[in-house]
């Protein structure tokens, strides 16, 4: 896989860093000239992935979240959000709309559904007690605005 450009960002698992992740992604993607809608979709998907790592992966405990963003040929954006938290026992079940492990926190259980709706591809790999890696891809339109 040819990588045209790449950025890696490691942040502590604090909910305030959700905004930092969005800012990093936005700044990096400017070079690809995405449409406003594409940028918004990608920022939202990243926000959901980081929130999942904070709330479900680490359950508000301290740990690192790794964000990798790559610009690939043909205007493809690759994003990976990785944590070393508690992991997901049943990924298929976790990806069902409205499923949540934190109902007491009034979580809607739509994180993965939102990521799927805004990105072209979503892959979730997880091992209990080892962590979760969310990989997303989106091809940008031919010419951004």
CSV table of C-alpha atoms in Angstrom, one decimal:
chain,number,residue,atom,x,y,z
A,1,UNK,CA,0.0,0.0,0.0
A,2,UNK,CA,1.5,3.3,-1.1
A,3,UNK,CA,1.3,6.0,1.4
A,4,UNK,CA,1.4,9.6,0.1
A,5,UNK,CA,1.4,11.2,3.5
A,6,UNK,CA,0.8,10.1,7.1
A,7,UNK,CA,0.4,11.5,10.6
A,8,UNK,CA,0.3,9.7,13.9
A,9,UNK,CA,-1.1,11.2,17.0
A,10,UNK,CA,-1.0,9.7,20.5
A,11,UNK,CA,-3.4,11.1,23.1
A,12,UNK,CA,-4.4,10.2,26.7
A,13,UNK,CA,-7.9,8.7,27.0
A,14,UNK,CA,-9.6,11.9,28.1
A,15,UNK,CA,-12.9,13.0,26.6
A,16,UNK,CA,-11.6,16.5,25.9
A,17,UNK,CA,-9.1,14.9,23.4
A,18,UNK,CA,-12.0,14.0,21.1
A,19,UNK,CA,-11.8,17.7,19.9
A,20,UNK,CA,-8.1,17.4,19.5
A,21,UNK,CA,-8.5,14.3,17.3
A,22,UNK,CA,-11.0,16.2,15.1
A,23,UNK,CA,-8.6,19.1,14.8
A,24,UNK,CA,-5.6,16.9,13.9
A,25,UNK,CA,-7.7,15.1,11.2
A,26,UNK,CA,-9.0,18.4,9.8
A,27,UNK,CA,-5.6,20.0,9.6
A,28,UNK,CA,-4.1,16.9,7.9
A,29,UNK,CA,-6.9,16.5,5.4
A,30,UNK,CA,-6.8,20.1,4.1
A,31,UNK,CA,-4.0,18.9,1.7
A,32,UNK,CA,-6.5,16.6,0.0
A,33,UNK,CA,-9.1,19.4,-0.6
A,34,UNK,CA,-12.1,17.5,0.7
A,35,UNK,CA,-15.6,18.9,0.4
A,36,UNK,CA,-17.1,20.4,3.6
A,37,UNK,CA,-19.4,17.5,3.8
A,38,UNK,CA,-16.6,14.9,3.4
A,39,UNK,CA,-14.6,16.7,6.1
A,40,UNK,CA,-17.6,16.8,8.4
A,41,UNK,CA,-18.3,13.1,7.9
A,42,UNK,CA,-14.7,12.1,8.6
A,43,UNK,CA,-14.5,14.3,11.7
A,44,UNK,CA,-17.7,12.8,13.0
A,45,UNK,CA,-16.5,9.2,12.4
A,46,UNK,CA,-13.2,9.9,14.2
A,47,UNK,CA,-15.0,11.6,17.0
A,48,UNK,CA,-17.1,8.5,17.5
A,49,UNK,CA,-14.1,6.1,17.4
A,50,UNK,CA,-12.2,8.2,20.0
A,51,UNK,CA,-15.3,8.5,22.2
A,52,UNK,CA,-15.7,4.7,22.1
A,53,UNK,CA,-12.1,4.2,23.1
A,54,UNK,CA,-12.5,6.6,26.1
A,55,UNK,CA,-15.9,5.5,27.3
A,56,UNK,CA,-15.9,1.8,26.5
A,57,UNK,CA,-12.2,0.8,25.9
A,58,UNK,CA,-10.7,2.4,29.0
A,59,UNK,CA,-14.0,2.9,30.9
A,60,UNK,CA,-12.7,6.4,31.9
A,61,UNK,CA,-9.4,5.0,33.1
A,62,UNK,CA,-6.1,6.3,31.9
A,63,UNK,CA,-4.5,4.9,28.7
A,64,UNK,CA,-3.3,6.0,25.3
A,65,UNK,CA,-5.3,6.2,22.1
A,66,UNK,CA,-3.3,6.1,18.9
A,67,UNK,CA,-4.7,7.9,15.8
A,68,UNK,CA,-3.2,7.3,12.4
A,69,UNK,CA,-4.4,9.1,9.3
A,70,UNK,CA,-3.0,8.3,5.9
A,71,UNK,CA,-3.5,9.9,2.5
A,72,UNK,CA,-3.4,7.1,-0.1
A,73,UNK,CA,-3.5,7.2,-3.9
A,74,UNK,CA,-6.8,7.9,-5.6
A,75,UNK,CA,-7.9,10.3,-2.9
A,76,UNK,CA,-8.4,7.5,-0.3
A,77,UNK,CA,-8.3,8.4,3.3
A,78,UNK,CA,-7.3,5.7,5.8
A,79,UNK,CA,-7.9,6.2,9.5
A,80,UNK,CA,-7.0,3.9,12.4
A,81,UNK,CA,-8.0,4.5,16.0
A,82,UNK,CA,-6.3,2.0,18.4
A,83,UNK,CA,-6.6,1.5,22.2
A,84,UNK,CA,-5.2,-1.0,24.6
A,85,UNK,CA,-8.3,-1.0,26.8
A,86,UNK,CA,-10.6,-3.8,27.8
A,87,UNK,CA,-11.5,-4.9,24.3
A,88,UNK,CA,-14.8,-6.1,22.9
A,89,UNK,CA,-16.0,-9.6,23.6
A,90,UNK,CA,-18.5,-9.8,20.7
A,91,UNK,CA,-17.7,-7.3,18.0
A,92,UNK,CA,-20.7,-8.3,15.9
A,93,UNK,CA,-23.1,-7.6,18.7
A,94,UNK,CA,-21.3,-4.4,19.6
A,95,UNK,CA,-21.9,-3.2,16.0
A,96,UNK,CA,-25.7,-3.6,16.3
A,97,UNK,CA,-27.5,-0.3,16.4
A,98,UNK,CA,-28.5,0.8,19.9
A,99,UNK,CA,-26.2,-1.8,21.6
A,100,UNK,CA,-24.3,-0.2,24.5
A,101,UNK,CA,-22.2,-1.3,27.4
A,102,UNK,CA,-22.8,1.9,29.2
A,103,UNK,CA,-26.6,2.4,29.5
A,104,UNK,CA,-26.2,4.1,32.9
A,105,UNK,CA,-24.3,6.9,31.0
A,106,UNK,CA,-27.2,7.4,28.6
A,107,UNK,CA,-25.1,6.2,25.7
A,108,UNK,CA,-27.1,5.7,22.5
A,109,UNK,CA,-25.2,2.7,21.1
A,110,UNK,CA,-24.9,4.3,17.7
A,111,UNK,CA,-21.2,4.9,17.5
A,112,UNK,CA,-20.3,2.1,15.0
A,113,UNK,CA,-23.5,2.8,13.0
A,114,UNK,CA,-22.5,6.5,12.6
A,115,UNK,CA,-19.0,5.4,11.6
A,116,UNK,CA,-20.4,3.0,9.0
A,117,UNK,CA,-22.8,5.6,7.6
A,118,UNK,CA,-20.1,8.3,7.1
A,119,UNK,CA,-17.2,6.1,5.9
A,120,UNK,CA,-16.9,3.7,2.9
A,121,UNK,CA,-15.4,0.9,4.9
A,122,UNK,CA,-15.2,0.1,8.6
A,123,UNK,CA,-13.3,-2.7,10.2
A,124,UNK,CA,-13.2,-3.5,13.9
A,125,UNK,CA,-10.7,-5.9,15.4
A,126,UNK,CA,-10.7,-6.5,19.2
A,127,UNK,CA,-9.3,-8.9,21.8
A,128,UNK,CA,-10.7,-8.9,25.3
A,129,UNK,CA,-8.2,-7.4,27.8
A,130,UNK,CA,-5.9,-6.3,24.9
A,131,UNK,CA,-7.8,-3.5,23.1
A,132,UNK,CA,-9.6,-2.5,20.0
A,133,UNK,CA,-8.5,-1.2,16.6
A,134,UNK,CA,-11.0,0.6,14.4
A,135,UNK,CA,-10.0,1.1,10.8
A,136,UNK,CA,-11.9,3.3,8.4
A,137,UNK,CA,-11.5,4.3,4.8
A,138,UNK,CA,-13.2,6.9,2.6
A,139,UNK,CA,-12.6,7.9,-1.0
A,140,UNK,CA,-12.9,11.6,-1.5
A,141,UNK,CA,-14.7,13.0,-4.5
A,142,UNK,CA,-12.7,14.0,-7.6
A,143,UNK,CA,-12.5,17.6,-6.7
A,144,UNK,CA,-13.1,19.2,-3.3
A,145,UNK,CA,-14.8,22.5,-2.7
